[in-house]
Coordinates of C-alpha atoms in Angstrom, one line a residue:
M1224 CA -31.6 20.1 -1.6
G1225 CA -28.0 18.1 -1.6
V1226 CA -26.5 16.4 1.4
D1227 CA -28.6 16.5 4.4
P1228 CA -26.3 16.6 7.1
D1229 CA -28.8 15.9 9.9
R1230 CA -29.5 12.2 8.5
I1231 CA -25.8 11.4 8.9
P1232 CA -26.4 9.8 12.7
T1233 CA -29.5 8.0 11.6
E1234 CA -27.8 6.4 8.3
F1235 CA -25.3 4.9 10.6
P1236 CA -25.6 0.9 9.5
A1237 CA -24.6 -1.0 12.7
P1238 CA -27.4 -1.9 15.4
S1239 CA -25.5 0.1 17.8
F1240 CA -22.5 2.5 18.3
R1241 CA -19.1 1.5 19.7
G1242 CA -16.4 3.6 21.2
A1243 CA -16.6 7.1 19.7
Q1244 CA -18.5 6.4 16.7
E1245 CA -21.8 8.5 17.9
R1246 CA -19.6 11.5 18.8
A1247 CA -17.9 11.3 15.8
L1248 CA -21.0 11.3 13.7
A1249 CA -22.3 14.4 15.5
D1250 CA -19.0 16.1 14.7
I1251 CA -19.1 15.0 10.9
R1252 CA -22.6 16.4 10.9
D1253 CA -22.0 19.6 12.4
A1254 CA -18.9 20.2 10.1
F1255 CA -21.0 19.7 6.8
A1256 CA -23.9 22.0 8.2
A1257 CA -21.4 24.9 9.0
G1258 CA -21.0 24.7 5.1
N1259 CA -17.9 22.8 4.3
R1260 CA -17.4 21.0 1.0
V1261 CA -14.7 18.7 2.5
V1262 CA -14.5 16.8 6.0
L1263 CA -11.5 15.4 6.9
V1264 CA -12.2 12.6 9.5
R1265 CA -9.0 11.6 11.4
A1266 CA -10.2 8.5 13.2
P1267 CA -7.6 5.9 14.5
T1268 CA -7.5 2.3 13.2
G1269 CA -10.3 0.1 14.6
S1270 CA -12.6 2.9 15.0
G1271 CA -15.0 1.8 12.1
K1272 CA -14.1 4.2 9.3
S1273 CA -16.0 2.1 7.1
L1274 CA -19.2 2.4 8.8
L1275 CA -18.6 6.0 9.5
A1276 CA -18.1 6.3 5.6
R1277 CA -21.7 4.7 4.9
A1278 CA -23.5 7.0 7.4
V1279 CA -22.1 10.1 5.4
M1280 CA -23.1 8.5 2.0
G1281 CA -26.6 7.6 3.2
A1282 CA -27.0 11.6 3.3
A1283 CA -26.8 12.4 -0.3
R1284 CA -29.4 13.5 -2.3
E1285 CA -31.9 11.0 -3.4
M1286 CA -33.3 10.5 -6.8
A1287 CA -36.3 11.5 -6.1
D1288 CA -35.6 14.7 -4.4
A1289 CA -33.4 15.7 -7.4
A1290 CA -34.0 17.9 -10.5
P1291 CA -32.7 16.2 -13.9
N1292 CA -29.3 17.8 -13.7
E1293 CA -28.5 17.5 -10.0
A1294 CA -26.3 15.1 -9.0
T1295 CA -27.2 12.4 -6.5
G1296 CA -26.2 9.3 -4.7
A1297 CA -22.4 8.7 -3.6
Y1298 CA -19.3 7.2 -4.1
Y1299 CA -17.0 4.9 -2.0
T1300 CA -13.3 4.8 -3.2
T1301 CA -10.2 3.9 -1.6
P1302 CA -6.3 3.2 -3.0
Q1303 CA -6.2 -0.1 -1.1
V1304 CA -7.8 -3.3 -3.0
S1305 CA -7.7 -5.2 0.2
Q1306 CA -10.0 -2.4 1.8
L1307 CA -12.3 -2.6 -1.1
D1308 CA -12.6 -6.5 -0.4
D1309 CA -13.3 -5.8 3.0
V1310 CA -16.4 -3.6 2.4
A1311 CA -17.5 -6.1 -0.4
T1312 CA -18.0 -8.7 2.0
D1313 CA -19.2 -6.7 5.1
D1314 CA -23.0 -7.4 5.7
L1315 CA -23.5 -4.0 7.2
L1316 CA -22.7 -2.4 4.0
D1317 CA -24.3 -4.8 1.8
D1318 CA -26.1 -1.9 -0.3
F1319 CA -22.4 -0.7 -1.4
N1320 CA -22.4 -2.1 -5.2
V1321 CA -18.8 -2.9 -5.9
I1322 CA -17.4 -2.7 -9.5
R1323 CA -13.8 -3.3 -10.6
G1324 CA -11.3 -2.9 -13.6
K1325 CA -12.3 -5.0 -16.7
S1326 CA -9.1 -7.1 -16.0
N1327 CA -10.8 -8.7 -12.9
Y1328 CA -13.8 -10.2 -14.8
D1329 CA -13.5 -13.5 -17.0
C1330 CA -15.3 -13.6 -20.3
I1331 CA -18.4 -16.0 -20.2
L1332 CA -18.5 -16.7 -23.8
P1333 CA -17.7 -20.5 -25.1
G1334 CA -14.0 -21.0 -25.4
E1335 CA -13.3 -17.7 -23.7
H1336 CA -13.3 -18.5 -20.0
D1337 CA -9.7 -18.0 -19.4
T1338 CA -10.1 -14.7 -20.9
P1339 CA -10.3 -11.2 -18.9
V1340 CA -12.9 -8.9 -20.3
N1341 CA -10.3 -6.3 -21.4
R1342 CA -9.3 -9.2 -24.0
A1343 CA -12.5 -10.5 -25.0
P1344 CA -14.1 -10.6 -28.7
C1345 CA -15.6 -7.4 -27.5
V1346 CA -12.6 -5.3 -27.6
R1347 CA -10.8 -7.5 -30.3
Q1348 CA -13.2 -7.2 -33.0
R1349 CA -14.9 -4.3 -34.6
G1350 CA -18.6 -4.1 -34.3
F1351 CA -18.9 -7.5 -32.4
D1352 CA -22.3 -8.0 -31.2
C1353 CA -22.0 -10.0 -27.8
S1354 CA -24.9 -12.3 -27.2
V1355 CA -23.8 -12.3 -23.6
R1356 CA -23.6 -8.9 -22.6
H1357 CA -26.4 -8.7 -20.6
R1358 CA -24.7 -11.6 -18.4
C1359 CA -21.3 -10.1 -18.8
P1360 CA -19.8 -10.2 -15.1
Y1361 CA -18.3 -6.8 -15.4
F1362 CA -20.7 -4.9 -17.5
S1363 CA -23.4 -6.6 -15.3
D1364 CA -21.3 -4.8 -12.3
R1365 CA -21.1 -1.7 -14.1
A1366 CA -24.7 -1.2 -14.9
I1367 CA -25.7 -2.1 -11.3
A1368 CA -23.1 0.2 -9.7
S1369 CA -23.9 3.0 -12.1
S1370 CA -27.4 3.2 -11.4
R1371 CA -27.5 2.6 -7.7
R1372 CA -27.4 4.9 -4.6
F1373 CA -24.1 3.8 -3.9
A1374 CA -20.9 2.7 -5.9
A1375 CA -17.7 1.3 -4.5
M1376 CA -14.5 1.1 -6.3
T1377 CA -10.6 1.4 -6.0
L1378 CA -9.3 4.9 -6.4
A1379 CA -7.6 3.8 -9.5
Y1380 CA -10.8 2.9 -11.1
F1381 CA -12.2 6.0 -9.8
M1382 CA -9.5 8.4 -11.5
Q1383 CA -9.6 6.2 -14.7
T1384 CA -13.6 6.7 -15.0
A1385 CA -13.4 10.8 -14.7
G1386 CA -15.0 12.1 -17.6
S1387 CA -17.3 8.9 -18.1
E1388 CA -20.6 9.1 -19.3
V1389 CA -21.4 6.0 -16.9
F1390 CA -19.9 7.3 -14.0
R1391 CA -21.0 10.7 -13.6
K1392 CA -20.8 13.4 -10.9
R1393 CA -22.4 12.3 -7.6
D1394 CA -23.4 14.5 -4.8
V1395 CA -21.2 12.8 -2.0
V1396 CA -18.0 11.0 -2.5
V1397 CA -16.2 9.4 0.4
I1398 CA -12.2 8.2 0.6
D1399 CA -11.1 5.8 2.8
E1400 CA -7.5 5.3 3.6
A1401 CA -7.3 8.9 2.1
H1402 CA -4.2 10.1 3.6
G1403 CA -1.6 9.3 0.7
L1404 CA -4.0 11.1 -2.0
A1405 CA -1.5 13.2 -3.0
E1406 CA 1.2 10.5 -3.5
W1407 CA -1.4 7.9 -5.2
A1408 CA -2.3 10.8 -7.7
E1409 CA 1.4 11.5 -8.4
M1410 CA 1.9 7.9 -8.7
Y1411 CA -0.8 7.6 -11.4
A1412 CA 0.1 10.5 -13.1
T1413 CA 3.7 9.5 -13.6
I1414 CA 4.6 8.6 -17.0
E1415 CA 7.3 5.9 -17.3
L1416 CA 8.4 5.5 -21.0
R1417 CA 10.5 2.4 -21.6
P1418 CA 10.3 -0.8 -23.6
D1419 CA 8.0 -2.8 -22.3
R1420 CA 5.7 0.3 -21.5
V1421 CA 6.0 1.8 -24.9
P1422 CA 4.9 -0.2 -27.9
V1423 CA 6.7 1.9 -30.7
W1424 CA 9.7 2.0 -28.5
D1425 CA 11.9 0.8 -31.5
D1426 CA 10.3 3.2 -34.0
V1427 CA 11.3 6.5 -32.4
G1428 CA 14.8 7.5 -30.9
V1429 CA 15.6 8.0 -27.4
P1430 CA 17.6 11.2 -26.8
D1431 CA 19.7 11.9 -23.9
I1432 CA 17.4 14.4 -22.1
E1433 CA 20.7 15.7 -19.7
R1434 CA 23.6 15.8 -22.3
D1435 CA 22.2 16.6 -25.7
A1436 CA 20.1 19.6 -24.3
A1437 CA 21.1 23.0 -26.1
A1438 CA 22.3 25.7 -23.7
E1439 CA 18.9 27.3 -24.6
E1440 CA 16.7 24.5 -23.8
D1441 CA 16.5 22.5 -20.6
S1442 CA 16.0 18.8 -20.0
L1443 CA 12.3 19.3 -19.2
D1444 CA 11.8 21.2 -22.6
R1445 CA 13.9 18.4 -24.5
T1446 CA 11.4 16.1 -22.8
A1447 CA 8.4 17.8 -24.2
R1448 CA 9.9 17.7 -27.7
F1449 CA 10.4 14.0 -27.6
V1450 CA 7.2 13.4 -26.1
E1451 CA 5.5 15.2 -28.7
T1452 CA 7.1 13.1 -31.4
L1453 CA 6.6 9.7 -29.5
R1454 CA 2.7 10.5 -29.4
D1455 CA 2.2 11.3 -33.0
V1456 CA 3.7 8.1 -33.7
A1457 CA 1.9 6.4 -31.1
K1458 CA -1.5 7.6 -33.0
R1459 CA -0.2 6.4 -36.3
A1460 CA 0.3 3.1 -34.7
K1461 CA -3.1 3.2 -32.9
D1462 CA -4.7 4.2 -36.3
D1463 CA -3.5 1.3 -38.0
L1464 CA -5.0 -1.1 -35.6
V1465 CA -8.3 0.3 -35.1
G1466 CA -8.6 0.0 -38.9
Q1467 CA -8.3 -3.6 -38.8
P1468 CA -11.5 -5.5 -38.6
E1469 CA -10.1 -8.1 -35.9
L1470 CA -7.2 -8.1 -33.7
S1471 CA -5.4 -10.8 -31.6
R1472 CA -5.3 -10.7 -27.8
E1473 CA -1.8 -9.5 -28.5
E1474 CA -2.9 -6.6 -30.4
V1475 CA -5.6 -5.4 -28.1
A1476 CA -3.2 -5.1 -25.7
R1477 CA -0.9 -3.3 -27.9
R1478 CA -3.8 -0.9 -28.9
D1479 CA -4.9 -0.3 -25.3
R1480 CA -1.7 0.4 -24.3
L1481 CA -0.9 2.9 -27.2
Q1482 CA -4.4 4.9 -26.2
E1483 CA -3.2 5.1 -22.7
L1484 CA 0.5 6.2 -23.5
I1485 CA -1.4 8.9 -25.8
G1486 CA -3.6 10.2 -23.3
E1487 CA -0.7 10.3 -20.7
L1488 CA 1.6 12.2 -23.2
G1489 CA -1.3 14.4 -23.9
W1490 CA -2.0 15.4 -20.5
F1491 CA 1.8 16.0 -19.7
L1492 CA 2.0 18.1 -22.7
E1493 CA -1.3 20.3 -21.7
D1494 CA -0.1 20.6 -18.2
Y1495 CA 3.4 21.4 -19.1
R1496 CA 2.4 24.1 -21.6
D1497 CA 0.1 25.8 -19.2
H1498 CA 2.1 28.5 -17.5
E1499 CA -0.6 28.8 -14.9
S1500 CA -0.3 25.2 -13.9
P1501 CA 0.5 24.3 -10.5
T1502 CA 2.0 21.3 -11.0
T1503 CA 6.2 21.3 -11.3
W1504 CA 7.3 18.1 -13.3
V1505 CA 10.6 16.4 -12.7
V1506 CA 12.4 14.0 -15.2
D1507 CA 14.9 11.0 -14.6
Q1508 CA 16.9 9.2 -17.2
P1509 CA 19.6 7.9 -15.3
D1510 CA 21.4 5.7 -18.1
G1511 CA 21.2 8.1 -21.0
E1512 CA 20.7 7.9 -24.5
G1513 CA 18.5 5.1 -25.9
T1514 CA 17.0 4.3 -22.3
A1515 CA 14.0 4.6 -20.0
I1516 CA 12.7 8.2 -19.3
T1517 CA 10.3 9.0 -16.1
I1518 CA 8.2 12.0 -16.1
K1519 CA 6.8 12.9 -12.6
P1520 CA 4.7 15.3 -11.6
L1521 CA 5.1 17.2 -7.9
D1522 CA 1.9 18.7 -6.2
P1523 CA -0.5 17.3 -8.8
A1524 CA -3.5 19.3 -7.7
R1525 CA -4.6 20.1 -11.5
Y1526 CA -4.7 16.0 -12.0
L1527 CA -6.8 15.7 -8.7
K1528 CA -9.2 18.4 -9.9
H1529 CA -10.1 16.6 -12.7
T1530 CA -9.9 13.1 -11.5
V1531 CA -11.4 13.6 -8.0
W1532 CA -12.6 17.3 -7.1
S1533 CA -15.1 17.3 -10.0
R1534 CA -16.6 14.1 -9.1
G1535 CA -18.9 15.4 -6.1
N1536 CA -20.4 18.1 -4.2
R1537 CA -19.0 17.2 -0.9
F1538 CA -16.2 15.0 0.2
A1539 CA -15.3 13.1 3.6
L1540 CA -12.0 11.9 3.5
L1541 CA -11.1 9.3 6.2
S1542 CA -8.0 8.4 7.5
A1543 CA -6.0 7.5 10.8
T1544 CA -2.8 9.6 9.4
I1545 CA -4.0 12.7 8.1
L1546 CA -1.4 14.5 10.2
S1547 CA -1.6 18.2 9.5
K1548 CA -4.8 19.8 7.9
E1549 CA -2.9 22.5 6.2
A1550 CA -0.1 20.8 4.5
F1551 CA -2.8 18.1 3.3
C1552 CA -4.7 20.7 1.9
R1553 CA -1.9 22.0 0.1
G1554 CA -0.5 18.6 -1.4
V1555 CA -3.9 17.9 -2.8
G1556 CA -5.2 21.2 -4.1
L1557 CA -7.5 22.3 -1.4
D1558 CA -8.5 25.6 0.1
P1559 CA -8.5 24.9 3.7
A1560 CA -11.1 27.6 4.4
S1561 CA -13.7 25.1 3.0
V1562 CA -12.4 22.0 4.9
A1563 CA -13.2 20.8 8.2
L1564 CA -11.1 18.3 10.3
V1565 CA -12.6 16.2 12.9
D1566 CA -10.8 14.2 15.3
V1567 CA -12.3 11.0 16.5
E1568 CA -11.1 10.0 19.8
H1569 CA -9.1 6.4 20.4
T1570 CA -11.2 4.1 22.4
F1571 CA -8.5 1.3 22.8
P1572 CA -6.9 0.8 26.3
L1573 CA -3.1 2.3 26.0
E1574 CA -2.3 -0.8 27.9
H1575 CA -3.4 -2.9 24.5
R1576 CA -1.3 -0.9 22.0
R1577 CA 1.8 -0.7 23.8
L1578 CA 5.2 0.7 22.0
Y1579 CA 8.6 -0.7 23.2
D1580 CA 12.1 1.0 22.9
V1581 CA 14.3 -2.1 21.7
T1582 CA 16.6 0.0 19.6
Q1583 CA 19.9 -1.7 18.4
G1584 CA 21.6 1.2 16.6
S1585 CA 21.1 3.1 13.2
M1586 CA 19.6 1.7 10.3
T1587 CA 21.1 4.2 7.9
Y1588 CA 22.9 2.9 5.0
E1589 CA 26.2 3.4 6.4
H1590 CA 25.5 1.9 9.7
R1591 CA 23.0 -1.1 8.4
D1592 CA 25.8 -3.8 8.0
E1593 CA 26.5 -3.2 11.7
T1594 CA 23.0 -2.9 12.8
I1595 CA 21.2 -5.8 11.3
P1596 CA 22.9 -8.7 13.1
K1597 CA 21.9 -7.0 16.1
I1598 CA 18.3 -6.8 15.1
A1599 CA 18.2 -10.4 14.0
R1600 CA 19.5 -11.5 17.3
L1601 CA 17.0 -9.2 19.0
I1602 CA 14.1 -11.3 16.9
V1603 CA 15.4 -14.3 18.4
R1604 CA 14.9 -13.1 21.6
L1605 CA 11.4 -11.8 20.8
M1606 CA 10.8 -15.4 19.5
A1607 CA 11.3 -16.6 23.0
E1608 CA 9.7 -13.9 24.5
H1609 CA 6.5 -14.8 22.6
P1610 CA 7.1 -18.8 21.7
D1611 CA 3.0 -19.5 21.0
E1612 CA 2.5 -16.0 19.4
K1613 CA 2.7 -14.9 15.7
G1614 CA 4.8 -12.0 14.9
L1615 CA 5.3 -9.7 12.0
I1616 CA 8.4 -8.3 11.2
H1617 CA 8.6 -4.8 8.9
A1618 CA 11.8 -4.9 7.2
H1619 CA 11.2 -1.9 5.1
S1620 CA 12.9 -2.9 1.8
Y1621 CA 13.7 -6.6 0.3
A1622 CA 17.6 -6.2 0.9
I1623 CA 17.0 -5.7 4.8
A1624 CA 14.5 -8.7 4.4
G1625 CA 17.0 -10.7 2.8
R1626 CA 20.0 -10.1 5.4
L1627 CA 17.5 -10.9 8.3
V1628 CA 16.2 -14.0 6.9
E1629 CA 19.9 -15.2 6.1
K1630 CA 21.2 -14.4 9.8
L1631 CA 17.9 -15.6 11.5
G1632 CA 19.1 -19.1 9.3
E1633 CA 23.0 -18.6 10.8
F1634 CA 21.1 -18.3 14.2
G1635 CA 19.4 -21.8 13.6
V1636 CA 15.6 -20.3 14.0
A1637 CA 14.5 -20.4 10.3
A1638 CA 12.0 -23.1 11.3
R1639 CA 10.0 -20.4 12.7
V1640 CA 10.4 -18.2 9.9
R1641 CA 8.3 -17.2 6.6
R1642 CA 9.6 -14.7 4.2
H1643 CA 8.0 -13.5 0.7
T1644 CA 8.9 -12.2 -2.7
R1645 CA 7.5 -9.4 -4.9
E1646 CA 6.0 -12.5 -6.7
N1647 CA 4.6 -14.5 -4.1
R1648 CA 3.8 -11.7 -1.6
D1649 CA -0.1 -12.5 -1.4
A1650 CA 0.1 -16.0 -1.2
E1651 CA 2.8 -16.0 1.3
L1652 CA 0.7 -13.5 3.5
E1653 CA -2.4 -15.9 3.2
A1654 CA -0.5 -19.0 4.4
W1655 CA 1.3 -17.3 7.3
K1656 CA -2.3 -16.0 8.3
A1657 CA -3.6 -19.4 7.9
S1658 CA -1.1 -21.3 9.7
D1659 CA -1.7 -22.7 13.3
D1660 CA 1.9 -22.4 14.1
P1661 CA 3.5 -19.2 15.7
E1662 CA 5.2 -18.2 12.4
V1663 CA 7.3 -15.0 12.3
F1664 CA 6.7 -13.3 8.7
V1665 CA 9.5 -11.3 7.5
S1666 CA 7.4 -8.4 5.2
V1667 CA 8.3 -5.8 3.0
K1668 CA 5.7 -2.7 2.4
M1669 CA 2.9 -4.3 4.6
E1670 CA 2.6 -1.0 6.9
E1671 CA -0.7 -0.6 6.1
A1672 CA -4.1 -2.3 4.7
L1673 CA -3.6 -5.6 6.9
D1674 CA -5.7 -6.5 9.4
L1675 CA -4.2 -8.9 12.0
N1676 CA -7.0 -9.0 14.5
G1677 CA -6.8 -11.2 17.6
D1678 CA -3.9 -14.2 17.3
L1679 CA -3.5 -13.4 13.6
C1680 CA -0.4 -11.4 14.9
R1681 CA 0.2 -10.5 18.7
W1682 CA 3.6 -8.9 18.0
Q1683 CA 5.5 -7.0 15.6
V1684 CA 8.9 -5.4 15.0
I1685 CA 9.8 -1.8 13.1
C1686 CA 13.3 -2.4 11.7
K1687 CA 13.9 0.9 10.1
A1688 CA 12.6 4.5 10.2
P1689 CA 10.4 4.4 6.9
Y1690 CA 11.8 7.7 5.6
L1691 CA 11.4 8.3 1.7
N1692 CA 14.1 7.3 -0.5
T1693 CA 16.2 10.7 -1.2
N1694 CA 17.8 9.2 -4.4
D1695 CA 14.0 9.6 -5.9
S1696 CA 13.7 12.8 -7.9
R1697 CA 10.8 14.1 -6.3
V1698 CA 11.7 13.4 -2.7
A1699 CA 15.3 15.4 -3.5
R1700 CA 13.3 18.4 -5.0
R1701 CA 11.2 18.5 -2.3
L1702 CA 14.1 18.3 0.3
A1703 CA 16.1 20.7 -1.8
D1704 CA 13.0 23.1 -1.0
G1705 CA 13.3 22.6 2.5
Q1706 CA 10.3 20.3 2.8
W1707 CA 11.7 18.6 5.7
S1708 CA 8.4 18.7 7.8
W1709 CA 6.9 16.7 5.1
Y1710 CA 9.6 14.3 5.0
H1711 CA 9.3 13.5 8.4
R1712 CA 5.5 13.5 8.4
A1713 CA 5.5 11.0 5.4
A1714 CA 7.6 8.6 7.6
L1715 CA 5.7 9.3 11.0
R1716 CA 2.2 8.5 9.1
T1717 CA 3.8 5.3 7.9
V1718 CA 4.9 4.1 11.6
I1719 CA 1.5 4.9 12.8
Q1720 CA -0.1 2.8 10.1
A1721 CA 2.2 0.2 11.1
C1722 CA 1.6 0.5 14.7
G1723 CA -2.3 -0.3 13.6
R1724 CA -1.7 -3.5 12.1
V1725 CA -2.0 -5.8 15.3
V1726 CA -4.7 -4.1 17.5
R1727 CA -8.0 -3.9 15.9
A1728 CA -10.4 -4.0 18.4
P1729 CA -10.8 -2.4 22.0
D1730 CA -10.5 -6.1 23.5
D1731 CA -7.7 -6.9 21.2
H1732 CA -4.1 -6.4 21.9
G1733 CA -0.5 -6.4 20.7
A1734 CA 3.1 -5.3 21.2
T1735 CA 5.2 -3.1 18.9
Y1736 CA 9.0 -3.6 19.2
L1737 CA 10.9 -0.3 17.7
A1738 CA 14.4 -1.3 16.6
D1739 CA 15.8 1.6 14.6
D1740 CA 17.4 4.3 16.9
S1741 CA 16.2 6.7 14.0
L1742 CA 12.5 6.1 15.0
L1743 CA 13.3 7.8 18.3
D1744 CA 14.5 10.9 16.5
L1745 CA 11.3 10.8 14.1
F1746 CA 9.2 11.1 17.2
E1747 CA 11.0 14.5 18.3
R1748 CA 11.2 15.9 15.0
A1749 CA 7.4 15.2 14.0
E1750 CA 6.1 15.8 17.7
A1751 CA 4.2 18.8 16.3
D1752 CA 2.2 16.7 13.8
T1753 CA 1.9 13.6 16.0
P1754 CA -2.1 12.8 16.9
P1755 CA -2.6 13.0 20.8
W1756 CA -3.4 9.6 20.9
F1757 CA -0.3 8.0 19.4
R1758 CA 1.7 10.8 21.4
D1759 CA 0.3 8.8 24.5
Q1760 CA 1.8 5.8 23.1
V1761 CA 5.0 7.4 22.7
D1762 CA 5.2 8.9 26.2
A1763 CA 4.3 5.6 27.6
M1764 CA 6.9 3.6 25.8
T1765 CA 9.4 1.5 27.8
V1766 CA 12.3 -0.6 27.6
P1767 CA 11.1 -4.2 28.1
D1768 CA 13.1 -6.9 29.9
L1769 CA 13.5 -9.6 27.2
P1770 CA 15.1 -13.2 27.6
A1771 CA 18.3 -13.9 26.9
F1772 CA 19.7 -15.2 23.4
D1773 CA 18.5 -19.0 22.9
P1774 CA 17.6 -20.1 19.7
H1775 CA 16.4 -23.4 21.3
A1776 CA 13.6 -21.2 23.5
A1777 CA 12.7 -19.4 20.4
L1778 CA 11.5 -22.7 18.7
A1779 CA 10.0 -23.8 21.6
G1780 CA 6.5 -23.1 20.5
I1781 CA 7.3 -25.3 17.3
D1782 CA 5.9 -28.5 17.0
A1783 CA 8.6 -30.3 14.8
T1784 CA 10.7 -33.2 14.5
P1785 CA 14.2 -33.0 15.4
S1786 CA 15.2 -33.1 11.5
G1787 CA 15.4 -30.6 9.1
P1788 CA 15.2 -26.7 10.1
T1789 CA 14.3 -27.9 13.7
R1790 CA 17.2 -30.0 14.1
A1791 CA 19.5 -27.1 12.9
G1792 CA 17.8 -24.5 15.1
R1793 CA 18.2 -26.7 18.4
R1794 CA 21.9 -27.6 17.5
A1795 CA 22.3 -23.6 17.5
R1796 CA 21.5 -23.0 21.0
G1797 CA 23.0 -19.8 22.1
D1798 CA 26.4 -17.9 21.3
G1799 CA 27.8 -17.3 24.8
T1800 CA 27.0 -13.9 24.9
T1801 CA 26.7 -12.0 28.5
R1802 CA 25.2 -8.8 26.7
S1803 CA 21.9 -7.8 25.2
E1804 CA 22.1 -5.8 22.1
G1805 CA 23.3 -2.4 23.3
R1806 CA 22.4 -3.1 27.0
P1807 CA 24.2 -5.5 29.6
R1808 CA 22.2 -8.3 30.6
P1809 CA 22.8 -11.8 32.2
S1810 CA 23.1 -13.9 29.3
G1811 CA 21.2 -17.2 30.9
T1812 CA 22.0 -19.4 27.9
T1813 CA 22.7 -23.3 27.8
G1814 CA 24.5 -25.3 25.4
R1815 CA 27.3 -24.9 22.9
T1816 CA 28.0 -21.6 21.6
G1817 CA 25.9 -20.9 18.6
R1818 CA 28.6 -19.8 16.1
G1819 CA 31.0 -22.4 16.7
S1820 CA 28.9 -25.3 17.0
A1821 CA 27.0 -24.3 13.7
R1822 CA 30.6 -24.2 12.2
R1823 CA 31.3 -27.9 13.7
D1824 CA 27.7 -29.1 12.5
A1825 CA 28.3 -28.3 9.1
A1826 CA 31.6 -29.9 9.0
D1827 CA 29.8 -33.0 10.8
A1828 CA 26.6 -33.3 9.0
P1829 CA 27.2 -30.9 5.5
E1830 CA 23.8 -32.3 4.2
D1831 CA 22.0 -30.0 6.9
A1832 CA 23.9 -26.9 5.6
A1833 CA 20.8 -25.9 3.6
D1834 CA 18.4 -26.8 6.4
R1835 CA 19.8 -24.1 8.6
T1836 CA 18.7 -21.4 6.4
R1837 CA 15.5 -22.9 5.0
T1838 CA 12.5 -20.9 6.1
R1839 CA 8.9 -22.2 6.2
T1840 CA 8.2 -20.7 2.8
E1841 CA 11.0 -23.1 1.3
T1842 CA 10.0 -26.0 3.1
D1843 CA 6.3 -25.5 2.4
A1844 CA 7.5 -25.0 -1.5
E1845 CA 9.5 -28.3 -1.5
R1846 CA 6.7 -30.2 -0.1
R1847 CA 4.2 -29.0 -2.8
R1848 CA 6.8 -29.9 -5.3
N1849 CA 7.2 -33.4 -3.9
H1850 CA 3.5 -34.1 -3.4
P1851 CA 1.8 -36.3 -5.9
L1852 CA -0.9 -33.9 -6.5
S1853 CA 2.0 -31.1 -7.2
D1854 CA 0.9 -31.0 -10.9
V1855 CA -2.9 -30.2 -9.7
W1856 CA -1.5 -27.3 -7.4
G1857 CA 0.4 -26.0 -10.4
D1858 CA 4.2 -26.6 -8.6
G1859 CA 4.9 -29.7 -10.8

């Protein structure tokens, strides 16, 4: 016997149920008992999806009840590394055996402690006999995860181990945060051919896929011919490396990348030549001959069949934002007839998860220059509304984030602002979370997998409707095919995910402010796909009565000396406006007009000009550089 649905409620790992968990488990049990191979569990943020996942996994066939050829046990996988970190440290999930990729482990051989396992002697030297392999952290974790009842891993590692003799098919597979499964599969199956990704780039002539295509040969056909040539060159280069008795770390990296490249190219050629494959491929080469080529799949159902659907007998897919069962099934290659959707009720009080309409205009590209300064002014007013509480700004892109930080600096409130780049993203996020001050974090692409429970964050601003980039060839192709509902669902999904960052428990509370007019339009266009509990939030949305624009009030909760950024902020105490952004309101401002005084201050004290735009991030970096132990911290 395979999955035993009746065991699902009894396998719940917590001592008691909260919210709608007990009802959800009963519904999941009934869905599997009805014969469905796949159950989609649409559970709002904070409903304890990981605990529901563990209950489903516990119903998998056990080894004692299985024939030798029958699958047993369960996999837990998620595309989010932070989600895997969470389950790895959850005491209620201590029977999850976590395995990560080799690059996450250090070799323990003498002299190799700074060497990741994927660059260790065992992969550098042919026939290397490792004396400590039984203690190697990677192989130890892999052996445990592969032999125990429950294995947990990222979706990337799960897909990479498809066909592995170590991680074979199991009875149950649970995918957490599964809403973006089709998009993740497209990303993993995308082939990027550029100099830093192709070790033999200089050994092949890269054609102009579009211009050089003959009349009888389209760009995709020409791409396939080039890929075949490139694969042959890569195979010869890899074979030369494999034949050597010992390799350097650099040569190991080259060999591994060549092997990976050969596999990617082979997969594309096999799928492209299969006329029955449902995959549609698009090719980008914006800069012509000799330049990078990107090969992207649409609707990679065949890829998912191999990497996911062949890996288990039964599946539970959990997310707050699987908005349409039929559309989701189409995107991932599932038959809706064998899929059930279980909706979990949202039990957080509506008044704890309020939405507020503070729209300032359109954030489409042609109107952005006019709207961004208004949003920056709005943020100053929200700082005054929440003087002692941390805030999160969802800027959508680094370009928008940069403009916002620049304007906030001009308004003199940079002392309360933290920002990040692509390189220091995680470090700045942790610094913001650890700070005792009511910092405001201007973020990019942090709408998902971020747990800001309690005072970690009490308010947030969504600056732009998160529509996908229409310049992406996959997006353009779908829109050309009329898939506008898909386009709006993708944006709504991101908004709902963002709204869940600041309210994580029934007794938690947080405010979400919507600054882009297009968000209101999105709610109308995607109404049919909106979960009822989020529709309640939209219907209850109000326009708040915010304080007037006053940079001094925005900094009231900062305990700082009247120097540096704070002094600049206090000098720019208002702008004399009598108008709220888009709505008439009394100004209530005091002191000198912000822009005029800012100019006079700059003239009178030029040494403070940089202070006015220096955020917490820059201030912290300078403090570390000037600290006597900066060389220990790695900043010297």
